[in-house]
Amino acid sequence: MIDIRELNKQFGKHLILDNVSLQVGEGEVVSIIGPSGAGKSTLLRCINMLEVPTSGLIEIGGRPVAYKANRQGRLTYRSQFNLTWLRTEVGMVFQQFHLWPSKTVLQNIIEGPCIVKKMSREKAVKIAEQLLEKVGLLDKMNDYPAQLSGGQQQRVAIARALAMEPKIMLFDEPTSALDPELINEVLDIMVKLAKEGMTMIVVTHEMSFARHVSDRVVFMEKGKIAQIGSPEALFRSPDSRITQFLSQLDHDIDTSLMGVEPNHSRQRPESAG
Ligand SMILES: Nc1ncnc2c1ncn2[C@@H]1O[C@H](COP(=O)(O)OP(=O)(O)OP(=O)(O)O)[C@@H](O)[C@H]1O
Ligand SMILES: [Mg+2]
């Protein structure tokens, strides 16, 4: 479903993605973990064409994402058509929700389908209502984002991405901006999506999600994929870099991963085990 080969991204002289290759199968859930500055967001942004890679290849469903080498050998955007195609194929959810503040929940959700997919308003509203039901916010349809909690805003952001009927969902630390008590309501929806077979790449600091929901975990460091494997393989005997990374996270999270009883309990997503 997603085929990334030898992807490089430079910002000025800095190599931010260093020869990254990653294949994600249909219905697979891949979590990306790693320290700040590792290039996790940049990787997602390249997949979704919010950033143009310096070199390499990205294919979605066997179709090259809109890059082509120019005469200098650098990659550039291809046609607007490809961008439109990509926007319908791949949904993205950001840490900071990025809802339009002057639009209602419903308007936020139907904007993409109506404008990018040229869907009739009637059909878009129908889809929006189904999605709002799914994320438990049907009654908030006419509210503005500022009237909602962070968790509710993020659930709207997920519904908005799903309204494009994407085959792939990218999540960039979707719960990092939320108060702890609101994290689970967002994780629960992500777990639901995973169970429904959505192909997902999730950058997360929620180790319980990485461990219990993902099929594979990628550990990124300094622009490279430093380790990749099943959650069992990665967390059962983490190498020294991962151990160090985990030890810098919330104490509660990393001790539980090391097989030690956490010394205070933070609620975990039940459906995530
Ligand atoms: N537009 C940009 N211009 C210049 N440098 C950038 C740009 N975007 C990101 N970088 C740099 O690229 C590196 C990787 O950034 P990125 O946001 O991908 O890291 P990350 O792994 O997502 O980190 P975090 O966990 O803090 O979100 C950082 O050193 C960052 O400063
Ligand atoms: Mg990031």
CSV table of C-alpha atoms and ligand atoms in Angstrom, one decimal:
chain,number,residue,atom,x,y,z
A,1,MET,CA,0.0,0.0,0.0
A,2,ILE,CA,2.8,2.4,0.9
A,3,ASP,CA,6.3,1.8,-0.6
A,4,ILE,CA,9.0,4.2,0.5
A,5,ARG,CA,12.5,3.7,-1.0
A,6,GLU,CA,15.7,5.4,-0.2
A,7,LEU,CA,14.0,8.6,0.8
A,8,ASN,CA,16.2,11.5,1.6
A,9,LYS,CA,15.2,15.0,2.8
A,10,GLN,CA,17.6,17.8,3.3
A,11,PHE,CA,16.8,21.1,4.9
A,12,GLY,CA,19.8,23.3,3.8
A,13,LYS,CA,22.8,21.3,4.7
A,14,HIS,CA,21.1,19.1,7.2
A,15,LEU,CA,20.1,15.6,6.2
A,16,ILE,CA,16.8,15.1,8.0
A,17,LEU,CA,15.7,11.9,6.4
A,18,ASP,CA,18.7,9.6,5.6
A,19,ASN,CA,18.0,6.8,3.2
A,20,VAL,CA,14.6,5.8,4.7
A,21,SER,CA,12.9,2.7,3.2
A,22,LEU,CA,9.6,1.4,4.5
A,23,GLN,CA,6.9,-0.7,3.1
A,24,VAL,CA,3.5,-0.8,4.7
A,25,GLY,CA,0.9,-3.4,3.7
A,26,GLU,CA,-2.8,-3.0,3.3
A,27,GLY,CA,-4.5,-2.9,6.7
A,28,GLU,CA,-1.2,-2.7,8.5
A,29,VAL,CA,-0.7,-0.4,11.5
A,30,VAL,CA,2.8,0.9,11.9
A,31,SER,CA,3.8,3.1,14.8
A,32,ILE,CA,6.8,5.3,14.6
A,33,ILE,CA,8.6,6.2,17.8
A,34,GLY,CA,11.8,8.0,18.5
A,35,PRO,CA,13.4,11.1,20.0
A,36,SER,CA,12.5,14.7,19.1
A,37,GLY,CA,14.1,15.8,15.8
A,38,ALA,CA,14.4,12.2,14.5
A,39,GLY,CA,12.5,13.1,11.4
A,40,LYS,CA,9.2,11.4,12.2
A,41,SER,CA,7.0,14.3,11.2
A,42,THR,CA,9.1,15.0,8.2
A,43,LEU,CA,8.6,11.4,7.0
A,44,LEU,CA,4.8,11.7,7.3
A,45,ARG,CA,4.8,15.1,5.7
A,46,CYS,CA,6.7,13.7,2.7
A,47,ILE,CA,4.2,10.9,2.3
A,48,ASN,CA,1.4,13.4,2.2
A,49,MET,CA,3.3,15.9,0.0
A,50,LEU,CA,3.4,18.6,2.6
A,51,GLU,CA,7.2,18.4,2.1
A,52,VAL,CA,9.0,17.6,-1.1
A,53,PRO,CA,11.8,14.9,-0.5
A,54,THR,CA,15.2,15.6,-1.9
A,55,SER,CA,15.5,12.2,-3.5
A,56,GLY,CA,13.9,8.8,-3.3
A,57,LEU,CA,10.6,7.2,-4.2
A,58,ILE,CA,7.2,7.1,-2.6
A,59,GLU,CA,4.4,5.0,-4.0
A,60,ILE,CA,0.9,4.7,-2.8
A,61,GLY,CA,-1.0,1.7,-4.0
A,62,GLY,CA,1.6,1.2,-6.7
A,63,ARG,CA,1.2,4.7,-8.0
A,64,PRO,CA,4.1,7.2,-7.6
A,65,VAL,CA,3.3,10.1,-5.4
A,66,ALA,CA,3.7,13.4,-7.2
A,67,TYR,CA,7.4,13.8,-7.5
A,68,LYS,CA,9.7,13.7,-10.4
A,69,ALA,CA,13.3,14.6,-10.8
A,70,ASN,CA,14.0,17.9,-12.5
A,71,ARG,CA,17.2,18.5,-14.6
A,72,GLN,CA,19.2,19.0,-11.5
A,73,GLY,CA,18.1,15.5,-10.3
A,74,ARG,CA,16.0,17.1,-7.5
A,75,LEU,CA,12.4,16.1,-6.9
A,76,THR,CA,9.5,18.5,-7.5
A,77,TYR,CA,5.7,18.4,-7.4
A,78,ARG,CA,4.0,16.8,-10.3
A,79,SER,CA,0.5,17.9,-11.4
A,80,GLN,CA,-2.3,19.3,-9.4
A,81,PHE,CA,-4.2,16.2,-10.4
A,82,ASN,CA,-1.8,14.0,-8.5
A,83,LEU,CA,-2.2,16.2,-5.4
A,84,THR,CA,-6.0,15.9,-5.6
A,85,TRP,CA,-5.6,12.2,-5.9
A,86,LEU,CA,-3.3,12.0,-2.9
A,87,ARG,CA,-5.6,14.2,-0.8
A,88,THR,CA,-8.4,11.6,-1.3
A,89,GLU,CA,-6.1,8.7,-0.8
A,90,VAL,CA,-4.3,9.7,2.3
A,91,GLY,CA,-5.8,11.4,5.4
A,92,MET,CA,-3.7,13.1,8.0
A,93,VAL,CA,-4.3,14.1,11.6
A,94,PHE,CA,-2.0,16.5,13.4
A,95,GLN,CA,-1.0,17.1,17.0
A,96,GLN,CA,-2.7,20.5,17.0
A,97,PHE,CA,-6.0,19.5,15.3
A,98,HIS,CA,-5.8,22.3,12.7
A,99,LEU,CA,-9.5,22.7,12.4
A,100,TRP,CA,-10.8,25.9,10.8
A,101,PRO,CA,-11.8,28.0,13.8
A,102,SER,CA,-14.5,30.0,11.9
A,103,LYS,CA,-16.3,27.0,10.6
A,104,THR,CA,-18.6,24.7,12.5
A,105,VAL,CA,-17.9,21.1,13.1
A,106,LEU,CA,-20.1,20.1,10.1
A,107,GLN,CA,-18.5,22.7,7.8
A,108,ASN,CA,-15.0,21.5,8.8
A,109,ILE,CA,-15.9,18.0,7.8
A,110,ILE,CA,-17.8,18.6,4.5
A,111,GLU,CA,-15.3,21.2,3.1
A,112,GLY,CA,-12.9,18.6,1.7
A,113,PRO,CA,-15.4,16.3,0.1
A,114,CYS,CA,-17.3,19.2,-1.4
A,115,ILE,CA,-14.3,21.1,-2.7
A,116,VAL,CA,-11.7,18.4,-3.5
A,117,LYS,CA,-14.0,15.6,-4.3
A,118,LYS,CA,-16.7,17.8,-5.8
A,119,MET,CA,-19.3,15.8,-3.8
A,120,SER,CA,-22.8,17.2,-3.5
A,121,ARG,CA,-23.4,19.0,-0.2
A,122,GLU,CA,-26.3,16.6,0.6
A,123,LYS,CA,-24.1,13.5,0.2
A,124,ALA,CA,-21.2,15.2,2.2
A,125,VAL,CA,-23.6,16.0,5.0
A,126,LYS,CA,-24.8,12.5,5.1
A,127,ILE,CA,-21.3,11.1,5.3
A,128,ALA,CA,-20.4,13.7,7.9
A,129,GLU,CA,-23.3,12.7,10.1
A,130,GLN,CA,-22.3,9.0,9.9
A,131,LEU,CA,-18.7,9.9,10.9
A,132,LEU,CA,-19.8,12.2,13.7
A,133,GLU,CA,-21.9,9.4,15.0
A,134,LYS,CA,-18.8,7.1,14.8
A,135,VAL,CA,-16.6,9.5,16.8
A,136,GLY,CA,-19.5,10.2,19.2
A,137,LEU,CA,-20.0,13.9,18.4
A,138,LEU,CA,-23.3,14.0,16.4
A,139,ASP,CA,-24.7,16.5,18.9
A,140,LYS,CA,-21.8,18.9,18.3
A,141,MET,CA,-22.4,19.2,14.6
A,142,ASN,CA,-23.2,23.0,14.8
A,143,ASP,CA,-20.6,23.9,17.4
A,144,TYR,CA,-17.4,25.8,16.6
A,145,PRO,CA,-14.0,24.2,17.4
A,146,ALA,CA,-13.4,26.7,20.3
A,147,GLN,CA,-16.5,25.3,22.0
A,148,LEU,CA,-15.1,21.8,22.1
A,149,SER,CA,-12.5,20.1,24.4
A,150,GLY,CA,-9.2,19.1,22.9
A,151,GLY,CA,-10.2,15.5,22.7
A,152,GLN,CA,-13.4,16.4,20.9
A,153,GLN,CA,-11.6,18.7,18.5
A,154,GLN,CA,-9.2,15.8,17.7
A,155,ARG,CA,-12.1,13.5,17.1
A,156,VAL,CA,-13.6,16.0,14.7
A,157,ALA,CA,-10.2,16.2,12.9
A,158,ILE,CA,-10.3,12.4,12.5
A,159,ALA,CA,-13.8,12.6,11.2
A,160,ARG,CA,-12.7,15.3,8.8
A,161,ALA,CA,-9.9,13.2,7.5
A,162,LEU,CA,-12.1,10.2,7.1
A,163,ALA,CA,-14.7,12.2,5.2
A,164,MET,CA,-12.4,12.0,2.2
A,165,GLU,CA,-12.7,8.2,2.4
A,166,PRO,CA,-9.0,7.7,2.4
A,167,LYS,CA,-7.3,4.3,2.1
A,168,ILE,CA,-4.5,5.4,4.4
A,169,MET,CA,-4.4,7.5,7.6
A,170,LEU,CA,-1.4,9.2,8.9
A,171,PHE,CA,-1.4,10.4,12.5
A,172,ASP,CA,1.3,12.7,13.9
A,173,GLU,CA,1.3,12.6,17.7
A,174,PRO,CA,-2.5,12.9,17.7
A,175,THR,CA,-2.7,12.8,21.5
A,176,SER,CA,0.3,14.8,22.5
A,177,ALA,CA,-1.5,18.1,22.9
A,178,LEU,CA,-4.3,16.5,25.0
A,179,ASP,CA,-4.8,16.4,28.8
A,180,PRO,CA,-4.2,12.9,30.0
A,181,GLU,CA,-7.9,12.3,30.7
A,182,LEU,CA,-8.8,13.0,27.1
A,183,ILE,CA,-6.2,10.8,25.5
A,184,ASN,CA,-8.2,7.6,25.6
A,185,GLU,CA,-11.2,9.0,23.8
A,186,VAL,CA,-9.0,9.6,20.8
A,187,LEU,CA,-7.0,6.4,21.1
A,188,ASP,CA,-10.2,4.4,21.2
A,189,ILE,CA,-11.2,5.8,17.8
A,190,MET,CA,-7.8,5.0,16.4
A,191,VAL,CA,-8.1,1.4,17.7
A,192,LYS,CA,-11.5,1.1,16.1
A,193,LEU,CA,-10.1,2.3,12.8
A,194,ALA,CA,-7.2,-0.2,13.1
A,195,LYS,CA,-9.7,-3.0,13.8
A,196,GLU,CA,-11.7,-2.0,10.7
A,197,GLY,CA,-8.6,-2.6,8.6
A,198,MET,CA,-7.5,0.9,7.9
A,199,THR,CA,-3.9,1.2,6.8
A,200,MET,CA,-2.2,3.5,9.4
A,201,ILE,CA,1.1,5.1,10.2
A,202,VAL,CA,1.1,6.6,13.6
A,203,VAL,CA,3.8,8.7,15.1
A,204,THR,CA,3.2,8.4,18.8
A,205,HIS,CA,4.6,8.6,22.3
A,206,GLU,CA,1.8,6.4,23.5
A,207,MET,CA,3.7,3.2,24.1
A,208,SER,CA,0.6,1.2,25.0
A,209,PHE,CA,-0.8,2.0,21.5
A,210,ALA,CA,2.5,1.2,19.8
A,211,ARG,CA,2.8,-2.0,21.8
A,212,HIS,CA,-0.7,-3.4,21.7
A,213,VAL,CA,-2.3,-2.0,18.5
A,214,SER,CA,0.5,-1.8,15.9
A,215,ASP,CA,1.6,-4.7,13.7
A,216,ARG,CA,5.1,-3.2,13.5
A,217,VAL,CA,7.0,-0.5,15.3
A,218,VAL,CA,9.6,1.7,13.7
A,219,PHE,CA,12.2,3.4,15.9
A,220,MET,CA,13.7,6.4,14.2
A,221,GLU,CA,16.8,8.2,15.2
A,222,LYS,CA,18.8,11.0,13.5
A,223,GLY,CA,16.8,10.7,10.3
A,224,LYS,CA,17.3,6.9,10.0
A,225,ILE,CA,15.1,3.9,10.7
A,226,ALA,CA,17.3,2.6,13.5
A,227,GLN,CA,15.1,-0.4,14.2
A,228,ILE,CA,11.9,-2.0,12.9
A,229,GLY,CA,10.0,-5.0,14.0
A,230,SER,CA,7.0,-6.4,15.8
A,231,PRO,CA,6.2,-4.7,19.0
A,232,GLU,CA,7.0,-7.9,20.9
A,233,ALA,CA,10.4,-8.1,19.3
A,234,LEU,CA,11.2,-4.4,19.9
A,235,PHE,CA,9.9,-4.1,23.4
A,236,ARG,CA,10.8,-7.5,24.9
A,237,SER,CA,14.5,-6.9,24.6
A,238,PRO,CA,14.9,-3.3,23.5
A,239,ASP,CA,18.4,-2.3,22.4
A,240,SER,CA,20.3,0.4,24.3
A,241,ARG,CA,19.1,3.3,22.1
A,242,ILE,CA,15.4,2.3,22.6
A,243,THR,CA,15.9,1.7,26.3
A,244,GLN,CA,17.4,5.2,26.6
A,245,PHE,CA,14.6,6.7,24.6
A,246,LEU,CA,11.9,5.0,26.7
A,247,SER,CA,13.6,6.0,29.9
A,248,GLN,CA,13.1,9.7,28.8
A,249,LEU,CA,9.4,9.2,28.4
A,250,ASP,CA,6.8,9.4,31.1
A,251,HIS,CA,8.1,7.2,33.9
A,252,ASP,CA,4.8,5.4,34.2
A,253,ILE,CA,5.0,4.3,30.5
A,254,ASP,CA,8.6,3.1,30.4
A,255,THR,CA,8.6,1.1,33.6
A,256,SER,CA,5.5,-0.7,32.5
A,257,LEU,CA,7.2,-1.6,29.3
A,258,MET,CA,10.2,-3.0,31.1
A,259,GLY,CA,8.0,-5.5,32.9
A,260,VAL,CA,8.1,-3.5,36.1
A,261,GLU,CA,4.9,-2.6,37.9
A,262,PRO,CA,4.1,1.1,37.2
A,263,ASN,CA,4.2,3.0,40.5
A,264,HIS,CA,1.1,5.0,39.7
A,265,SER,CA,-1.6,4.0,37.3
A,266,ARG,CA,-2.6,6.1,34.3
A,267,GLN,CA,-5.6,4.8,32.5
A,268,ARG,CA,-4.8,3.0,29.3
A,269,PRO,CA,-7.0,2.5,26.3
A,270,GLU,CA,-9.0,-0.6,27.3
A,271,SER,CA,-9.5,-1.7,23.8
A,272,ALA,CA,-5.8,-1.5,23.3
A,273,GLY,CA,-5.4,-4.1,26.0
B,1,LIG,N1,10.9,23.3,7.4
B,1,LIG,C1,12.0,23.0,8.0
B,1,LIG,N2,13.1,23.7,7.8
B,1,LIG,C2,14.3,23.4,8.4
B,1,LIG,N3,14.5,22.4,9.3
B,1,LIG,C3,13.4,21.7,9.5
B,1,LIG,C4,12.1,21.9,8.9
B,1,LIG,N4,11.2,21.0,9.4
B,1,LIG,C5,11.9,20.2,10.3
B,1,LIG,N5,13.2,20.6,10.3
B,1,LIG,C6,14.2,19.9,11.1
B,1,LIG,O1,14.2,18.6,10.8
B,1,LIG,C7,14.5,17.8,12.0
B,1,LIG,C8,13.5,16.7,12.1
B,1,LIG,O2,12.2,17.4,12.4
B,1,LIG,P1,10.9,16.6,12.6
B,1,LIG,O3,9.9,17.6,12.9
B,1,LIG,O4,10.7,15.7,11.4
B,1,LIG,O5,11.3,15.7,13.9
B,1,LIG,P2,10.3,14.8,14.8
B,1,LIG,O6,11.0,13.4,14.9
B,1,LIG,O7,8.9,14.8,14.3
B,1,LIG,O8,10.4,15.5,16.2
B,1,LIG,P3,9.3,15.7,17.4
B,1,LIG,O9,9.2,14.4,18.1
B,1,LIG,O10,9.9,16.8,18.2
B,1,LIG,O11,8.0,16.1,16.7
B,1,LIG,C9,14.6,18.8,13.2
B,1,LIG,O12,16.0,19.0,13.4
B,1,LIG,C10,14.0,20.0,12.6
B,1,LIG,O13,14.5,21.2,13.2
B,2,MG,MG,7.2,15.6,15.0
